Each structure stands twice: as C-alpha cells, then as structure tokens.
Amino acid sequence: KAGVTQTPRYLIKTRGQQVTLSCSPISGHRSVSWYQQTPGQGLQFLFEYFSETQRNKGNFPGRFSGRQFSNSRSEMNVSTLELGDSALYLCASSLNRGVYNEQFFGPGTRLTVL
Amino acid sequence: AQSVTQPDIHITVSEGASLELRCNYSYGATPYLFWYVQSPGQGLQLLLKYFSGDTLVQGIKGFEAEFKRSQSSFNLRKPSVHWSDAAEYFCAVGQGTSYDKVIFGPGTSLSVIP
C-alpha cells in the first residue's frame, strides 16, 4: 500500500507570491490534516479535512486555506507569502477522524520564502 | 494552558546503550499521549500511544513508554539503541479526541555513536 505522498517536495517562492501544496492520502483514508513545522514554533496544526469539509482549523491567519476533493486528495494554499511562512509542511492521513485513528505522515514539502 | 516539555534538546548515546527520553506535560485531566519519530527528510511515524489502561505501553521498534500521572510524565525508553534510531523524537499530548487538540513537544534530537 502506497504511503502519503506530497508534491512538490521542495519549493522556493518570493514574498507576496502564493503557493499550492498537494497531498495524496493513503488509499481509503478519508481524513487529511496539515501541519506546519518550523525550528522556532515546532509542529503546529493547520487544519483537518474530512468528506471535503474543513472540520478543524488551527491558529493561523486566513492566508492559509485548503480544500479536499472527492477522492480525499487535499491541497493547501498560502497567499501573500511572508518570510515567516518558510517551513516544512506536513500532511497526514487517517482512516477516519479522531485520535483513535492513527495518522500517517507524508515526507513533507519544504517551502522557502525569499 | 496545556504545554508539553521535552527537557533534553539533544542526546548522544553509544550504540547498544539504553535510552530514556523525557516528556512532561501540564494538563488537568488524563491526556492522550503519543511519541513520534522523525528521521531526516521524512515525516513523523507513530511509535506508541497511551489512551487508558496499563501505564506501560509497548510500541514499535522495541520502544516502550510509561505514563506516570503523579509526575505528569510519559518517558520513552529503549533497552538497547541501534544506529538507525538516530532521529528526532516528539512527544505529543492531546486534551481531546480530535487532532487539533494535540500539542507537540519541541523534540529531542538523538545521535548514536557507533
């Protein structure tokens, strides 16, 4: 069974631009969550999607958004990029919602904002 | 506010030696507890979790952890470390059943001397 895949793996953007990251969950998994990982703030929850609906959102500005498609694939978008958005963005999928369902993480997308 | 501390930023052990990584949390009720490992260039992998019951939890790769309510701790242990265990280890604490309620610790970087 293929794991969680994220594309692209690396991305370089400049301030003010926007970016879209993609996540393909494990087949059959319906919940997709996104996390931001930085040296200063650590791992922080961005949002969770289930059945094409955002179910939870972390404490991030509205520049961070996402969506989920009918095949459970998900994208996250960051508009008007800032230097502080440089981070590793991790996607995780699980069979269903909630901590009783183990999350499986992808390798991440490394975003650098110049 | 809920918090998770991992007092050791970096630990170095010799291959074959025992390992203990510390994790402390502040939360009034019994939380959901997790340990994850992140190898370079990889996403997180769940090592073990505690929800209730036996306070000594067995995980993958020979790891175990013990929940001590009186000390608000959930320390990770391994009796004999292998070179492939070199990675970043994250303790995580959940105060609810959804992943947006899970707070990650800052991580402990483990180096293994051959």
GROMACS .gro file of C-alpha atoms in nm:
model
  228
    1LYS     CA    1   0.000   0.000   0.000
    2ALA     CA    2   0.147   0.334  -0.100
    3GLY     CA    3   0.208   0.587   0.174
    4VAL     CA    4   0.111   0.951   0.189
    5THR     CA    5   0.263   1.146  -0.097
    6GLN     CA    6   0.323   1.518  -0.108
    7THR     CA    7   0.416   1.731  -0.405
    8PRO     CA    8   0.629   1.915  -0.463
    9ARG     CA    9   0.898   1.815  -0.215
   10TYR     CA   10   1.078   2.147  -0.236
   11LEU     CA   11   0.958   2.491  -0.333
   12ILE     CA   12   1.116   2.835  -0.343
   13LYS     CA   13   0.893   3.141  -0.363
   14THR     CA   14   0.930   3.512  -0.304
   15ARG     CA   15   0.737   3.732  -0.066
   16GLY     CA   16   0.392   3.824  -0.186
   17GLN     CA   17   0.351   3.521  -0.408
   18GLN     CA   18   0.107   3.243  -0.343
   19VAL     CA   19   0.169   2.868  -0.330
   20THR     CA   20  -0.033   2.549  -0.355
   21LEU     CA   21   0.081   2.225  -0.197
   22SER     CA   22  -0.069   1.887  -0.273
   23CYS     CA   23  -0.126   1.577  -0.063
   24SER     CA   24  -0.244   1.233  -0.169
   25PRO     CA   25  -0.356   1.025   0.130
   26ILE     CA   26  -0.326   0.652   0.172
   27SER     CA   27  -0.595   0.478  -0.029
   28GLY     CA   28  -0.914   0.451   0.175
   29HIS     CA   29  -0.818   0.722   0.421
   30ARG     CA   30  -1.077   0.993   0.445
   31SER     CA   31  -0.923   1.238   0.690
   32VAL     CA   32  -0.636   1.465   0.588
   33SER     CA   33  -0.462   1.704   0.825
   34TRP     CA   34  -0.195   1.961   0.757
   35TYR     CA   35   0.083   2.075   0.988
   36GLN     CA   36   0.350   2.343   0.977
   37GLN     CA   37   0.691   2.258   1.120
   38THR     CA   38   0.947   2.531   1.194
   39PRO     CA   39   1.255   2.540   1.418
   40GLY     CA   40   1.105   2.822   1.624
   41GLN     CA   41   0.743   2.716   1.665
   42GLY     CA   42   0.778   2.342   1.624
   43LEU     CA   43   0.489   2.137   1.491
   44GLN     CA   44   0.162   2.322   1.466
   45PHE     CA   45  -0.176   2.202   1.345
   46LEU     CA   46  -0.312   2.392   1.045
   47PHE     CA   47  -0.640   2.223   0.956
   48GLU     CA   48  -0.820   1.895   0.902
   49TYR     CA   49  -1.040   1.794   0.612
   50PHE     CA   50  -1.291   1.511   0.607
   51SER     CA   51  -1.552   1.442   0.343
   52GLU     CA   52  -1.446   1.754   0.152
   53THR     CA   53  -1.522   1.977   0.452
   54GLN     CA   54  -1.283   2.158   0.682
   55ARG     CA   55  -1.351   2.018   1.026
   56ASN     CA   56  -1.092   2.191   1.242
   57LYS     CA   57  -0.858   2.483   1.198
   58GLY     CA   58  -0.553   2.586   1.394
   59ASN     CA   59  -0.448   2.934   1.493
   60PHE     CA   60  -0.328   3.056   1.155
   61PRO     CA   61  -0.429   3.362   0.952
   62GLY     CA   62  -0.679   3.344   0.670
   63ARG     CA   63  -0.394   3.343   0.418
   64PHE     CA   64  -0.374   2.972   0.490
   65SER     CA   65  -0.652   2.775   0.329
   66GLY     CA   66  -0.716   2.433   0.193
   67ARG     CA   67  -0.958   2.201   0.030
   68GLN     CA   68  -1.027   1.834  -0.014
   69PHE     CA   69  -1.151   1.662  -0.324
   70SER     CA   70  -1.396   1.373  -0.356
   71ASN     CA   71  -1.106   1.126  -0.383
   72SER     CA   72  -0.975   1.258  -0.048
   73ARG     CA   73  -0.674   1.426  -0.206
   74SER     CA   74  -0.609   1.761  -0.047
   75GLU     CA   75  -0.442   2.087  -0.132
   76MET     CA   76  -0.337   2.372   0.088
   77ASN     CA   77  -0.282   2.724  -0.033
   78VAL     CA   78  -0.088   3.008   0.118
   79SER     CA   79  -0.146   3.352  -0.030
   80THR     CA   80   0.066   3.663   0.004
   81LEU     CA   81   0.366   3.471   0.129
   82GLU     CA   82   0.574   3.610   0.414
   83LEU     CA   83   0.929   3.520   0.514
   84GLY     CA   84   0.789   3.354   0.826
   85ASP     CA   85   0.596   3.106   0.613
   86SER     CA   86   0.921   2.926   0.535
   87ALA     CA   87   0.867   2.583   0.687
   88LEU     CA   88   0.821   2.214   0.631
   89TYR     CA   89   0.454   2.148   0.561
   90LEU     CA   90   0.343   1.802   0.657
   91CYS     CA   91   0.031   1.623   0.550
   92ALA     CA   92  -0.113   1.333   0.748
   93SER     CA   93  -0.395   1.098   0.662
   94SER     CA   94  -0.605   0.867   0.875
   95LEU     CA   95  -0.888   0.628   0.810
   96ASN     CA   96  -1.136   0.839   1.000
   97ARG     CA   97  -1.137   1.141   1.227
   98GLY     CA   98  -1.008   1.148   1.582
   99VAL     CA   99  -0.701   1.038   1.773
  100TYR     CA  100  -0.818   0.676   1.788
  101ASN     CA  101  -0.730   0.660   1.418
  102GLU     CA  102  -0.355   0.660   1.362
  103GLN     CA  103  -0.220   0.937   1.145
  104PHE     CA  104   0.029   0.851   0.872
  105PHE     CA  105   0.253   1.137   0.768
  106GLY     CA  106   0.397   1.223   0.431
  107PRO     CA  107   0.759   1.337   0.387
  108GLY     CA  108   0.656   1.700   0.368
  109THR     CA  109   0.702   1.992   0.134
  110ARG     CA  110   0.992   2.222   0.220
  111LEU     CA  111   0.884   2.579   0.140
  112THR     CA  112   1.142   2.856   0.132
  113VAL     CA  113   1.022   3.215   0.101
  114LEU     CA  114   1.283   3.468  -0.014
  115ALA     CA  115  -0.270   2.645   2.906
  116GLN     CA  116  -0.169   2.298   2.803
  117SER     CA  117   0.204   2.258   2.742
  118VAL     CA  118   0.449   1.983   2.660
  119THR     CA  119   0.815   1.994   2.754
  120GLN     CA  120   1.099   1.775   2.644
  121PRO     CA  121   1.385   1.887   2.869
  122ASP     CA  122   1.663   1.742   2.655
  123ILE     CA  123   1.717   1.922   2.325
  124HIS     CA  124   1.987   1.680   2.216
  125ILE     CA  125   2.108   1.343   2.349
  126THR     CA  126   2.402   1.134   2.238
  127VAL     CA  127   2.427   0.766   2.327
  128SER     CA  128   2.652   0.481   2.222
  129GLU     CA  129   2.511   0.201   2.015
  130GLY     CA  130   2.389  -0.076   2.245
  131ALA     CA  131   2.336   0.157   2.539
  132SER     CA  132   1.995   0.214   2.695
  133LEU     CA  133   1.792   0.524   2.620
  134GLU     CA  134   1.538   0.733   2.806
  135LEU     CA  135   1.378   1.044   2.655
  136ARG     CA  136   1.182   1.262   2.890
  137CYS     CA  137   0.844   1.420   2.835
  138ASN     CA  138   0.642   1.626   3.080
  139TYR     CA  139   0.307   1.792   3.028
  140SER     CA  140   0.071   2.024   3.203
  141TYR     CA  141  -0.293   1.931   3.177
  142GLY     CA  142  -0.555   1.876   3.442
  143ALA     CA  143  -0.714   1.556   3.322
  144THR     CA  144  -0.555   1.241   3.187
  145PRO     CA  145  -0.448   1.331   2.836
  146TYR     CA  146  -0.396   1.124   2.527
  147LEU     CA  147  -0.021   1.069   2.493
  148PHE     CA  148   0.191   0.995   2.190
  149TRP     CA  149   0.553   0.951   2.087
  150TYR     CA  150   0.656   1.009   1.727
  151VAL     CA  151   0.989   0.972   1.549
  152GLN     CA  152   1.107   1.177   1.253
  153SER     CA  153   1.405   1.064   1.052
  154PRO     CA  154   1.588   1.318   0.833
  155GLY     CA  155   1.384   1.410   0.528
  156GLN     CA  156   1.088   1.208   0.649
  157GLY     CA  157   0.751   1.271   0.803
  158LEU     CA  158   0.656   1.159   1.150
  159GLN     CA  159   0.596   0.798   1.242
  160LEU     CA  160   0.393   0.695   1.546
  161LEU     CA  161   0.600   0.488   1.791
  162LEU     CA  162   0.335   0.434   2.055
  163LYS     CA  163   0.034   0.590   2.225
  164TYR     CA  164  -0.144   0.585   2.559
  165PHE     CA  165  -0.515   0.641   2.599
  166SER     CA  166  -0.601   0.447   2.913
  167GLY     CA  167  -0.533   0.124   3.099
  168ASP     CA  168  -0.189  -0.024   3.157
  169THR     CA  169   0.051   0.264   3.214
  170LEU     CA  170   0.341   0.080   3.049
  171VAL     CA  171   0.294   0.091   2.674
  172GLN     CA  172   0.483  -0.112   2.417
  173GLY     CA  173   0.547   0.033   2.076
  174ILE     CA  174   0.723  -0.042   1.752
  175LYS     CA  175   1.099  -0.076   1.702
  176GLY     CA  176   1.149  -0.201   2.060
  177PHE     CA  177   1.036   0.121   2.228
  178GLU     CA  178   0.823   0.147   2.538
  179ALA     CA  179   0.688   0.435   2.744
  180GLU     CA  180   0.548   0.471   3.091
  181PHE     CA  181   0.272   0.709   3.194
  182LYS     CA  182   0.320   0.844   3.545
  183ARG     CA  183   0.023   1.051   3.647
  184SER     CA  184   0.184   1.178   3.969
  185GLN     CA  185   0.477   1.319   3.773
  186SER     CA  186   0.281   1.426   3.464
  187SER     CA  187   0.536   1.238   3.260
  188PHE     CA  188   0.541   0.999   2.966
  189ASN     CA  189   0.905   0.898   2.920
  190LEU     CA  190   1.020   0.691   2.625
  191ARG     CA  191   1.268   0.408   2.676
  192LYS     CA  192   1.464   0.155   2.475
  193PRO     CA  193   1.694  -0.102   2.634
  194SER     CA  194   1.949  -0.114   2.352
  195VAL     CA  195   1.986   0.160   2.092
  196HIS     CA  196   2.071   0.087   1.728
  197TRP     CA  197   2.246   0.330   1.495
  198SER     CA  198   1.926   0.351   1.290
  199ASP     CA  199   1.748   0.504   1.591
  200ALA     CA  200   1.925   0.836   1.531
  201ALA     CA  201   1.639   1.078   1.463
  202GLU     CA  202   1.420   1.348   1.615
  203TYR     CA  203   1.168   1.232   1.875
  204PHE     CA  204   0.849   1.419   1.955
  205CYS     CA  205   0.619   1.373   2.249
  206ALA     CA  206   0.261   1.486   2.191
  207VAL     CA  207  -0.027   1.542   2.429
  208GLY     CA  208  -0.394   1.559   2.339
  209GLN     CA  209  -0.661   1.709   2.558
  210GLY     CA  210  -0.943   1.597   2.335
  211THR     CA  211  -1.027   1.334   2.081
  212SER     CA  212  -0.954   1.545   1.773
  213TYR     CA  213  -0.609   1.609   1.631
  214ASP     CA  214  -0.643   1.984   1.659
  215LYS     CA  215  -0.628   1.934   2.035
  216VAL     CA  216  -0.288   1.757   2.017
  217ILE     CA  217   0.012   1.966   2.119
  218PHE     CA  218   0.359   1.858   2.016
  219GLY     CA  219   0.669   1.899   2.229
  220PRO     CA  220   0.977   2.074   2.090
  221GLY     CA  221   1.152   1.745   2.016
  222THR     CA  222   1.469   1.570   2.126
  223SER     CA  223   1.740   1.502   1.872
  224LEU     CA  224   1.911   1.166   1.924
  225SER     CA  225   2.260   1.092   1.797
  226VAL     CA  226   2.403   0.741   1.816
  227ILE     CA  227   2.777   0.678   1.835
  228PRO     CA  228   2.880   0.352   1.662
   0.00000   0.00000   0.00000
